[in-house]
Coordinates of C-alpha atoms and ligand atoms in Angstrom, one line a residue:
M1 CA -9.3 -16.8 8.4
E2 CA -10.4 -19.9 6.6
E3 CA -13.9 -18.9 7.2
G4 CA -13.2 -15.4 5.9
A5 CA -11.4 -16.7 2.9
S6 CA -14.2 -18.9 1.7
F7 CA -16.7 -16.1 2.4
L8 CA -14.8 -13.5 0.7
F9 CA -14.2 -15.2 -2.6
A10 CA -17.3 -17.3 -3.0
G11 CA -19.6 -16.7 -5.9
T12 CA -18.1 -13.8 -7.9
S13 CA -19.7 -14.0 -11.2
F14 CA -19.9 -11.9 -14.3
N15 CA -21.9 -11.6 -17.5
K16 CA -19.7 -13.2 -20.1
K17 CA -21.9 -12.1 -23.0
K18 CA -21.9 -8.5 -21.9
Y19 CA -18.1 -8.5 -21.5
A20 CA -17.2 -10.6 -24.5
N21 CA -15.0 -7.9 -25.8
E22 CA -13.1 -7.4 -22.6
I23 CA -12.7 -11.1 -22.2
A24 CA -11.3 -11.5 -25.6
R25 CA -8.9 -8.6 -25.0
F26 CA -7.9 -10.0 -21.6
K27 CA -7.4 -13.5 -23.0
G28 CA -5.2 -12.2 -25.8
K29 CA -3.1 -10.2 -23.5
K30 CA -2.6 -13.0 -21.0
E31 CA -1.8 -15.5 -23.7
N32 CA 0.9 -13.2 -25.2
E33 CA 2.3 -12.5 -21.8
N34 CA 2.4 -16.1 -21.0
K35 CA 4.3 -16.8 -24.1
V36 CA 7.0 -14.4 -23.2
D37 CA 7.2 -15.6 -19.6
Y38 CA 7.3 -19.2 -20.6
L39 CA 10.0 -18.7 -23.2
S40 CA 12.4 -16.7 -21.0
S41 CA 11.9 -18.9 -17.9
F42 CA 12.2 -22.0 -20.0
E43 CA 15.5 -20.9 -21.5
L44 CA 16.9 -19.9 -18.2
A45 CA 15.8 -23.0 -16.3
N46 CA 16.5 -25.6 -18.9
P47 CA 20.1 -25.9 -20.2
D48 CA 18.8 -28.2 -22.9
S49 CA 16.5 -25.6 -24.3
E50 CA 19.3 -24.1 -26.4
E51 CA 19.8 -27.5 -28.0
A52 CA 16.1 -28.0 -28.4
A53 CA 15.8 -24.6 -30.1
V54 CA 18.7 -25.3 -32.3
S55 CA 17.4 -28.7 -33.4
T56 CA 14.0 -27.3 -34.3
K57 CA 15.7 -24.6 -36.4
K58 CA 18.0 -27.3 -37.9
R59 CA 15.0 -29.3 -38.9
K60 CA 13.4 -26.3 -40.6
R61 CA 16.6 -25.4 -42.3
K62 CA 17.2 -28.9 -43.6
Q63 CA 13.8 -28.8 -45.1
S64 CA 14.5 -25.5 -46.9
A65 CA 17.9 -26.8 -48.0
S66 CA 16.4 -29.8 -49.7
E67 CA 13.8 -27.7 -51.3
A68 CA 16.6 -25.5 -52.7
V69 CA 18.5 -28.5 -54.2
E70 CA 15.7 -28.8 -56.7
G71 CA 16.4 -25.3 -58.0
F72 CA 19.7 -23.8 -59.2
N73 CA 21.5 -24.7 -56.0
V74 CA 22.1 -28.1 -57.5
F75 CA 25.1 -26.7 -59.5
K76 CA 27.0 -25.2 -56.5
S77 CA 26.3 -27.3 -53.4
S78 CA 28.0 -30.6 -52.7
K79 CA 26.8 -32.5 -49.7
K80 CA 30.0 -31.5 -47.8
A81 CA 29.5 -27.9 -48.4
L82 CA 25.9 -28.1 -47.3
V83 CA 27.0 -29.8 -44.0
A84 CA 29.6 -27.1 -43.4
S85 CA 27.3 -24.2 -44.0
E86 CA 24.7 -25.9 -41.7
G87 CA 27.4 -26.2 -39.0
N88 CA 28.1 -22.5 -39.3
E89 CA 24.5 -21.6 -39.0
I90 CA 24.1 -23.7 -35.9
D91 CA 27.1 -22.0 -34.4
E92 CA 25.7 -18.6 -35.2
E93 CA 22.4 -19.6 -33.6
K94 CA 24.1 -20.9 -30.5
D95 CA 26.1 -17.7 -30.3
R96 CA 22.9 -15.6 -30.6
I97 CA 21.2 -17.5 -27.9
S98 CA 24.2 -17.3 -25.6
K99 CA 24.3 -13.6 -26.2
E100 CA 20.6 -13.2 -25.4
K101 CA 21.1 -15.3 -22.2
K102 CA 24.0 -13.1 -21.1
K103 CA 22.0 -10.0 -21.8
L104 CA 19.1 -11.3 -19.7
N105 CA 21.5 -12.3 -16.9
R106 CA 23.1 -8.9 -16.9
K107 CA 19.6 -7.3 -16.7
L108 CA 18.6 -9.5 -13.8
E109 CA 21.9 -8.7 -12.1
A110 CA 21.4 -5.0 -12.5
D111 CA 17.8 -5.3 -11.2
S112 CA 19.0 -7.1 -8.2
I113 CA 21.7 -4.5 -7.5
L114 CA 19.1 -1.8 -7.7
R115 CA 16.8 -3.6 -5.4
K116 CA 19.6 -4.2 -2.9
K117 CA 20.4 -0.5 -2.9
Y118 CA 16.9 0.5 -2.0
N119 CA 16.1 -2.4 0.3
I120 CA 13.4 -3.8 -2.0
H121 CA 12.4 -7.4 -1.7
V122 CA 10.2 -9.0 -4.3
S123 CA 8.6 -12.4 -4.9
G124 CA 6.7 -13.5 -8.0
N125 CA 7.4 -14.4 -11.6
N126 CA 9.4 -12.2 -13.9
V127 CA 9.2 -9.0 -11.8
V128 CA 9.7 -5.9 -13.8
T129 CA 12.8 -3.7 -13.3
P130 CA 12.5 -1.0 -10.6
L131 CA 12.5 2.7 -11.6
K132 CA 15.8 4.5 -11.6
S133 CA 14.2 7.9 -11.7
F134 CA 10.8 9.5 -12.3
A135 CA 12.0 10.4 -15.8
E136 CA 11.8 6.7 -16.7
L137 CA 8.0 7.0 -16.4
S138 CA 8.0 9.1 -19.5
S139 CA 10.9 7.4 -21.4
V140 CA 9.9 3.8 -20.7
Y141 CA 6.1 4.1 -19.9
G142 CA 5.0 7.0 -22.0
C143 CA 3.8 9.1 -19.0
E144 CA 2.2 12.4 -19.9
S145 CA 4.0 15.5 -18.8
Y146 CA 1.4 16.8 -16.4
L147 CA 2.2 14.1 -13.9
L148 CA 5.9 14.7 -13.9
Q149 CA 5.2 18.4 -13.6
N150 CA 3.0 17.8 -10.6
F151 CA 5.8 15.7 -8.9
A152 CA 8.2 18.6 -9.5
K153 CA 5.6 21.1 -8.1
L154 CA 5.2 19.0 -5.0
G155 CA 9.0 18.8 -4.6
F156 CA 9.3 15.1 -5.3
K157 CA 12.7 14.7 -7.0
E158 CA 13.3 10.9 -6.6
P159 CA 10.9 8.0 -6.3
T160 CA 10.9 6.4 -2.8
P161 CA 11.8 2.7 -2.8
I162 CA 8.1 1.5 -2.8
Q163 CA 7.4 3.9 -5.7
R164 CA 10.4 2.5 -7.6
Q165 CA 9.1 -1.0 -7.6
A166 CA 5.3 -0.8 -7.2
I167 CA 4.7 1.7 -10.0
P168 CA 6.3 -0.4 -12.8
I169 CA 4.6 -3.5 -11.4
L170 CA 1.1 -2.0 -11.6
L171 CA 1.9 -0.4 -15.0
S172 CA 2.9 -3.7 -16.4
G173 CA -0.6 -5.0 -15.5
R174 CA 0.4 -7.1 -12.6
E175 CA -1.5 -7.3 -9.3
C176 CA 0.6 -6.5 -6.2
F177 CA 0.6 -6.5 -2.5
A178 CA 3.0 -4.1 -0.9
C179 CA 4.4 -3.5 2.5
A180 CA 6.4 -0.4 3.1
P181 CA 7.1 1.7 6.2
T182 CA 4.8 4.5 7.3
G183 CA 5.3 7.8 5.6
S184 CA 7.2 6.2 2.7
G185 CA 4.9 7.4 -0.2
K186 CA 2.6 4.5 -0.7
T187 CA -0.2 6.8 -1.8
L188 CA 1.7 8.1 -4.8
A189 CA 2.8 4.5 -5.6
F190 CA -0.8 3.4 -6.2
V191 CA -2.3 6.7 -7.5
S192 CA 0.3 7.4 -10.3
P193 CA 0.0 4.2 -12.2
M194 CA -3.8 4.5 -11.9
L195 CA -3.7 8.0 -13.5
M196 CA -1.3 6.8 -16.2
K197 CA -3.5 3.8 -17.1
L198 CA -6.8 5.6 -17.1
K199 CA -5.2 8.3 -19.3
H200 CA -8.1 10.7 -19.5
A201 CA -11.6 11.3 -18.1
S202 CA -14.3 9.2 -19.5
A203 CA -18.1 9.0 -19.2
E204 CA -18.1 5.3 -18.8
G205 CA -18.7 5.3 -15.0
V206 CA -16.4 4.4 -12.1
R207 CA -13.1 3.0 -13.4
A208 CA -11.0 3.0 -10.2
V209 CA -11.8 2.5 -6.6
I210 CA -9.6 3.3 -3.6
L211 CA -10.8 1.9 -0.2
C212 CA -9.5 3.4 3.0
P213 CA -10.5 2.4 6.5
T214 CA -11.5 5.8 7.8
R215 CA -13.2 8.9 6.5
E216 CA -10.3 11.1 7.4
L217 CA -7.9 9.0 5.4
A218 CA -10.4 8.8 2.5
A219 CA -10.6 12.6 2.4
Q220 CA -6.8 12.9 2.6
T221 CA -6.3 10.4 -0.3
T222 CA -8.9 12.3 -2.4
R223 CA -6.9 15.5 -1.9
E224 CA -3.6 13.8 -2.7
C225 CA -5.1 12.2 -5.8
K226 CA -6.5 15.6 -7.0
K227 CA -3.1 17.2 -6.5
L228 CA -1.4 14.5 -8.6
A229 CA -4.0 14.7 -11.3
E230 CA -3.9 18.5 -11.7
G231 CA -3.7 19.5 -15.3
N232 CA -5.7 16.5 -16.5
K233 CA -9.5 16.7 -16.0
F234 CA -10.2 13.5 -14.2
Y235 CA -13.4 13.2 -12.1
I236 CA -12.1 12.2 -8.7
K237 CA -14.8 11.8 -6.0
L238 CA -14.9 11.2 -2.3
L239 CA -18.0 9.2 -1.5
T240 CA -19.6 11.3 1.3
K241 CA -23.0 10.9 3.0
K242 CA -24.1 14.0 1.2
L243 CA -23.2 12.6 -2.2
I244 CA -25.0 9.4 -1.5
R245 CA -28.1 11.4 -0.5
S246 CA -28.1 13.9 -3.3
A247 CA -26.9 12.3 -6.4
D248 CA -28.2 9.6 -8.7
L249 CA -25.2 7.4 -8.4
S250 CA -26.0 5.4 -11.5
K251 CA -25.3 8.6 -13.5
L252 CA -22.4 9.7 -11.4
R253 CA -19.6 11.0 -13.6
C254 CA -16.6 9.6 -11.8
D255 CA -13.2 8.1 -12.9
I256 CA -11.8 7.5 -9.5
L257 CA -14.0 6.9 -6.4
I258 CA -12.5 7.0 -2.9
S259 CA -14.5 5.7 0.0
T260 CA -14.6 3.8 3.2
P261 CA -15.9 0.2 2.8
L262 CA -19.0 0.9 4.9
R263 CA -20.1 3.8 2.8
L264 CA -19.3 2.2 -0.5
R265 CA -21.2 -0.9 0.5
S266 CA -24.3 1.1 1.4
A267 CA -24.1 3.0 -1.9
I268 CA -24.0 -0.2 -3.8
K269 CA -26.9 -1.5 -1.9
K270 CA -29.1 1.6 -1.9
K271 CA -28.3 3.4 -5.1
K272 CA -27.2 0.6 -7.4
L273 CA -23.8 2.1 -7.9
D274 CA -22.4 0.1 -10.8
L275 CA -18.8 -1.0 -10.2
S276 CA -18.6 -3.6 -13.0
R277 CA -16.3 -1.4 -15.1
V278 CA -13.8 -0.8 -12.4
E279 CA -10.3 -1.5 -13.8
Y280 CA -8.3 -0.7 -10.6
L281 CA -9.1 -1.6 -7.0
V282 CA -6.8 -0.5 -4.3
L283 CA -7.1 -1.6 -0.7
D284 CA -5.1 0.9 1.3
E285 CA -4.2 -0.1 4.9
S286 CA -5.3 -3.5 3.7
D287 CA -4.7 -5.4 6.9
K288 CA -7.1 -3.0 8.7
L289 CA -9.7 -3.6 5.9
F290 CA -9.3 -7.4 6.3
E291 CA -10.1 -7.2 10.0
L292 CA -13.3 -8.9 11.2
G293 CA -15.5 -5.8 11.3
L294 CA -14.9 -4.8 7.7
I295 CA -14.4 -8.1 5.9
K296 CA -18.1 -8.5 4.9
Q297 CA -18.1 -5.1 3.2
I298 CA -14.9 -5.8 1.5
D299 CA -16.2 -9.0 0.2
A300 CA -19.3 -7.3 -1.2
I301 CA -17.2 -4.6 -2.9
V302 CA -14.8 -7.2 -4.4
K303 CA -17.8 -9.0 -5.8
A304 CA -19.3 -5.8 -7.2
C305 CA -16.0 -5.0 -9.0
S306 CA -16.7 -7.8 -11.4
N307 CA -14.6 -6.8 -14.4
P308 CA -12.5 -9.9 -15.2
S309 CA -9.4 -7.9 -16.1
I310 CA -9.4 -5.8 -12.9
I311 CA -6.1 -5.1 -11.3
R312 CA -6.2 -5.3 -7.5
S313 CA -3.5 -4.1 -5.2
L314 CA -3.0 -4.1 -1.4
F315 CA -0.9 -1.6 0.4
S316 CA 0.0 -1.2 4.1
A317 CA 2.9 -0.7 6.5
T318 CA 1.9 -3.9 8.3
L319 CA 1.0 -7.1 6.5
P320 CA 0.4 -10.1 8.7
D321 CA 0.8 -13.6 7.2
S322 CA -2.9 -14.2 7.5
V323 CA -3.8 -11.2 5.3
E324 CA -1.2 -12.3 2.8
E325 CA -2.7 -15.8 2.6
L326 CA -6.2 -14.3 2.2
A327 CA -5.0 -11.9 -0.4
R328 CA -3.3 -14.6 -2.5
T329 CA -6.7 -16.3 -2.9
I330 CA -8.2 -13.3 -4.7
M331 CA -5.2 -12.1 -6.7
H332 CA -3.8 -13.7 -9.8
D333 CA 0.0 -13.9 -10.4
A334 CA 0.5 -11.1 -7.9
V335 CA 3.9 -9.7 -7.0
R336 CA 4.8 -9.2 -3.4
V337 CA 6.9 -6.2 -2.6
I338 CA 8.4 -5.6 0.8
I339 CA 10.6 -2.6 1.6
G340 CA 13.1 -3.3 4.3
R341 CA 11.7 -5.8 6.7
K342 CA 8.1 -6.7 7.0
N343 CA 6.1 -5.2 9.9
T344 CA 8.7 -2.8 11.2
A345 CA 8.5 0.8 12.3
S346 CA 10.0 3.6 10.3
N347 CA 13.6 4.0 11.4
S348 CA 13.4 7.8 11.3
V349 CA 11.5 7.8 14.6
N350 CA 13.4 7.8 17.8
Q351 CA 11.4 5.6 20.2
K352 CA 11.4 5.6 24.0
L353 CA 9.6 3.7 26.7
V354 CA 8.7 5.6 29.9
F355 CA 7.5 3.8 33.1
A356 CA 4.8 5.9 34.6
G357 CA 3.7 3.5 37.3
T358 CA 0.0 4.4 37.6
E359 CA -2.6 6.4 35.6
E360 CA -1.9 9.4 37.9
G361 CA 1.8 9.0 37.1
K362 CA 1.1 9.3 33.4
L363 CA -0.6 12.6 33.7
L364 CA 2.2 14.0 35.9
A365 CA 4.8 12.7 33.4
L366 CA 2.9 14.3 30.5
R367 CA 2.6 17.7 32.2
Q368 CA 6.2 17.6 33.3
S369 CA 7.4 16.8 29.7
F370 CA 5.3 19.7 28.4
Q371 CA 6.9 22.0 30.9
E372 CA 10.4 20.9 30.0
K373 CA 9.9 21.0 26.3
L374 CA 6.8 21.3 24.1
N375 CA 7.8 20.9 20.5
P376 CA 4.5 21.0 18.5
P377 CA 2.8 19.5 16.6
V378 CA 2.3 16.7 19.2
L379 CA -0.1 13.8 18.8
I380 CA -1.3 11.9 21.9
F381 CA -3.0 8.5 21.5
V382 CA -5.4 7.0 24.1
Q383 CA -7.3 3.8 24.0
S384 CA -10.9 5.0 23.9
K385 CA -13.1 8.0 23.1
E386 CA -14.0 8.3 26.8
R387 CA -10.4 8.6 27.8
A388 CA -9.8 11.0 24.9
K389 CA -12.5 13.3 26.3
E390 CA -11.1 12.9 29.9
L391 CA -7.6 13.8 28.9
Y392 CA -8.9 16.8 27.0
E393 CA -10.8 18.0 30.1
E394 CA -7.5 17.8 32.0
L395 CA -5.4 19.6 29.5
K396 CA -7.7 22.3 28.1
F397 CA -7.0 24.8 30.9
D398 CA -3.3 24.3 30.7
D399 CA -1.5 26.8 28.6
I400 CA -1.3 24.7 25.5
R401 CA -3.5 24.8 22.4
V402 CA -5.0 21.4 22.7
S403 CA -7.8 19.7 20.7
V404 CA -9.4 16.2 20.6
I405 CA -10.7 13.9 17.9
H406 CA -12.8 10.8 18.4
S407 CA -15.8 9.0 16.8
D408 CA -18.5 10.9 18.8
L409 CA -17.7 14.0 16.8
S410 CA -19.7 14.8 13.7
E411 CA -18.1 14.5 10.3
I412 CA -17.7 18.3 10.1
Q413 CA -16.3 18.6 13.6
R414 CA -13.8 15.9 12.8
E415 CA -12.8 17.7 9.6
N416 CA -12.4 21.0 11.4
V417 CA -10.2 19.4 14.1
V418 CA -7.9 17.8 11.5
N419 CA -7.7 21.1 9.5
D420 CA -6.8 23.2 12.6
F421 CA -4.1 20.7 13.5
R422 CA -2.7 20.7 10.0
A423 CA -2.8 24.5 10.0
G424 CA -0.9 24.8 13.3
K425 CA -3.9 26.4 15.1
T426 CA -3.7 23.6 17.6
W427 CA -0.4 22.3 18.9
V428 CA -1.5 19.1 20.7
L429 CA -4.1 16.7 19.3
I430 CA -5.5 14.0 21.5
A431 CA -6.8 11.1 19.5
T432 CA -8.0 7.5 19.4
D433 CA -6.7 5.0 16.9
V434 CA -9.2 6.5 14.4
I435 CA -6.4 8.7 13.0
A436 CA -3.6 6.3 13.7
R437 CA -3.5 5.0 10.2
G438 CA -2.4 6.8 7.1
M439 CA -2.9 10.4 8.2
D440 CA -0.2 12.6 6.9
F441 CA 0.2 15.6 9.2
K442 CA 3.3 17.4 8.1
G443 CA 6.1 17.5 10.5
V444 CA 4.6 15.9 13.7
N445 CA 7.5 16.1 16.0
C446 CA 6.4 13.8 18.7
V447 CA 3.8 11.0 19.2
I448 CA 3.0 10.2 22.8
N449 CA 1.3 6.8 23.5
Y450 CA -0.5 7.9 26.6
D451 CA -2.2 4.5 26.7
F452 CA -0.1 1.5 25.6
P453 CA -1.1 0.4 22.1
D454 CA -3.2 -2.7 21.8
S455 CA -1.0 -4.4 19.2
A456 CA 2.4 -4.2 17.6
A457 CA 0.7 -3.1 14.4
A458 CA -1.2 -0.3 16.2
Y459 CA 2.1 0.8 17.7
I460 CA 3.8 0.9 14.2
H461 CA 1.0 3.0 12.7
R462 CA 0.6 5.4 15.7
I463 CA 4.3 6.3 15.9
G464 CA 4.4 6.4 12.1
R465 CA 2.5 9.8 12.2
S466 CA 5.9 11.2 13.0
G467 CA 9.2 10.8 11.0
R468 CA 7.5 10.9 7.6
A469 CA 8.9 11.6 4.1
G470 CA 12.6 11.6 5.3
R471 CA 12.0 13.8 8.4
T472 CA 12.9 12.6 11.9
G473 CA 10.5 12.3 14.8
E474 CA 10.1 11.1 18.3
A475 CA 7.8 8.6 20.0
I476 CA 7.3 8.2 23.7
T477 CA 5.3 5.2 25.1
F478 CA 4.1 5.4 28.7
Y479 CA 3.6 2.1 30.5
T480 CA 2.2 1.0 33.8
E481 CA 2.4 -2.2 35.8
D482 CA -0.6 -3.5 33.8
D483 CA 1.3 -3.1 30.5
V484 CA 4.5 -4.8 31.6
P485 CA 3.7 -8.3 30.3
F486 CA 3.1 -6.7 26.8
L487 CA 6.4 -4.7 26.7
R488 CA 8.4 -7.3 24.9
N489 CA 6.2 -7.1 21.7
I490 CA 6.8 -3.3 21.4
A491 CA 10.5 -3.8 22.4
N492 CA 10.9 -6.2 19.4
V493 CA 9.6 -3.5 17.0
M494 CA 11.9 -0.9 18.7
S495 CA 15.0 -3.0 18.4
A496 CA 14.3 -4.0 14.8
S497 CA 14.3 -0.4 13.9
G498 CA 17.6 0.2 15.7
C499 CA 16.3 1.8 19.0
E500 CA 17.8 1.0 22.3
V501 CA 15.8 -1.3 24.6
P502 CA 16.7 -2.2 28.2
S503 CA 18.1 -5.7 28.3
W504 CA 15.6 -6.8 31.0
I505 CA 12.7 -6.2 28.6
M506 CA 14.4 -8.2 25.8
A507 CA 14.9 -11.0 28.3
M508 CA 11.2 -11.2 29.0
R509 CA 9.1 -14.1 27.7
K510 CA 7.4 -13.4 24.4
L511 CA 3.6 -13.3 24.7
R512 CA 1.4 -14.3 21.9
W513 CA -0.1 -10.9 21.3
K514 CA -3.8 -10.6 22.1
K515 CA -5.4 -7.2 21.9
H516 CA -4.3 -5.5 25.1
R517 CA -6.9 -3.0 26.2
P518 CA -7.0 -3.3 30.0
K519 CA -9.6 -1.4 32.0
R520 CA -7.8 1.7 33.2
E521 CA -8.6 4.1 36.0
S522 CA -10.1 7.4 35.0
I523 CA -7.7 10.1 33.9
L524 CA -9.8 12.8 35.5
T525 CA -8.4 14.5 38.6
I526 CA -11.1 17.1 38.5
P527 CA -14.5 15.9 39.8
D528 CA -17.0 15.4 36.9
N529 CA -19.3 18.2 38.2
A530 CA -16.5 20.7 38.8
E531 CA -17.8 23.0 36.1
D532 CA -21.4 23.0 37.2
Ligands
ATP601 N1 8.9 10.8 -4.0 C1 8.7 11.5 -2.9 N2 9.6 12.4 -2.5 C2 9.4 13.1 -1.4 N3 8.2 13.1 -0.7 C3 7.3 12.2 -1.1 C4 7.4 11.4 -2.2 N4 6.3 10.7 -2.4 C5 5.5 11.0 -1.4 N5 6.0 11.9 -0.6 C6 5.5 12.6 0.6 O1 5.6 11.6 1.7 C7 4.6 11.8 2.7 C8 4.1 10.4 3.1 O2 3.4 9.8 2.0 P1 2.2 8.9 2.2 O3 1.2 9.5 3.1 O4 1.8 8.3 0.9 O5 2.9 7.7 3.1 P2 2.4 6.2 3.4 O6 3.6 5.4 3.0 O7 1.1 6.0 2.7 O8 2.3 6.2 4.9 P3 1.2 5.5 5.9 O9 1.7 4.0 6.0 O10 1.4 6.2 7.2 O11 -0.1 5.6 5.3 C9 3.6 12.7 2.0 O12 3.6 14.0 2.6 C10 3.9 12.8 0.6 O13 3.6 14.0 0.0

């Protein structure tokens, strides 16, 4: 991580002359903010501050009193009377300060009750009050009506806990890293403040960037973003291969750009896409983006977004300490928001472990469970694209509408598979971890981990495709002898979200989790050349 940290944040520079206006605006804002923060925290932290404030005022008043003596006041004020009136003023001042203090304490108390109610945990200086309702977006933050109408159209009545806290934080100009369960509405939590702050379309180039680890998620986020922006003519673009090939990106009319890191990095390199005016940068599924394979691209993008007043935010359902540490080094005065407990699975998913003994045992168990009850849509996760293809070969002749998605399919094929599954044309989708993160398929009833997940985070994201937006779901994880040493890590996640775990598993030794991807026997029971 150390290495990553120094790499990621080395050498970001910007043209101070070119951005003199922005710098001046930024400086002014920060200074003012600091004044408010300093004052309120000083008053709270230092019991002598009241005295200090009073004595400064006293000095000022003394001065003005003696000036007055030289005028007509000389006829009415004796020294005694002057002292008495001064005493009154001091009392009044003390009274005022104590009232202010009480008011502030009441506000802090109310905030903390609200946070407790919604299981919101925050750390950072002077964290802004959570939202009580969506209506506050317009009464407190001047939100335009189109956004609230879109919430209503989409059936969103109340903000989810992450939306209650993250939206006001971002609206108040603070950076934030947020960890909230799968399916809890993080997309709306970062898109809404972006739309509110950008206000209207502009021809000034890219003003906001959302990075997602996969193309499927980037496409989904673009769609969600457009739905939320309906009624306001923003230019919202998904960076596709076609767009990179066909357009002159330097002239691209775009307010919000959504991309995978790889694609954005190559666009910056090839087409000189200018990101220096970007005001908002969101790293969705941030822990995935900070993994070794992507960190170089993230670093290049962070550097290209060189606007000094940029607001960065990180969102994920899993936020390892190492990512937090790394994030702290790029963010200034960031607020950390955790909903519930960090790195836990959604508690609306009923989780089960099933011992299948061998690879053959898994296929039998799967077929048997489909015979007993097939409650589509069902998602099945395997550990590699080869295994995804094998399982598909096994199931395609069974009487179920099954499909498969993996990285060997073309972009269009992948898109079609996802669309068919969304539309209910296919009931069972076999997948690799490529769609384990962020994908929001409505109403997935069951996730089956055919192959044991390679980490606790992978487990949390996979099963989080079910039990979303208040619905319940089910997750079944098959394990073989090979997986037994890794059971405890999954069992911890299960018991933290209230699921029953056999006591013998909880009594096992905790293993320091390494990626668990054992070599497994082929799934195929049909010889390879059976169709020839
Ligand atoms: N306030 C709300 N009320 C009801 N439903 C909501 C609300 N906000 C978002 N949703 C819906 O909740 C579902 C999940 O939202 P989203 O995909 O943003 O979850 P997420 O927290 O990003 O999950 P993941 O960690 O898996 O990426 C979506 O279908 C979305 O439309």
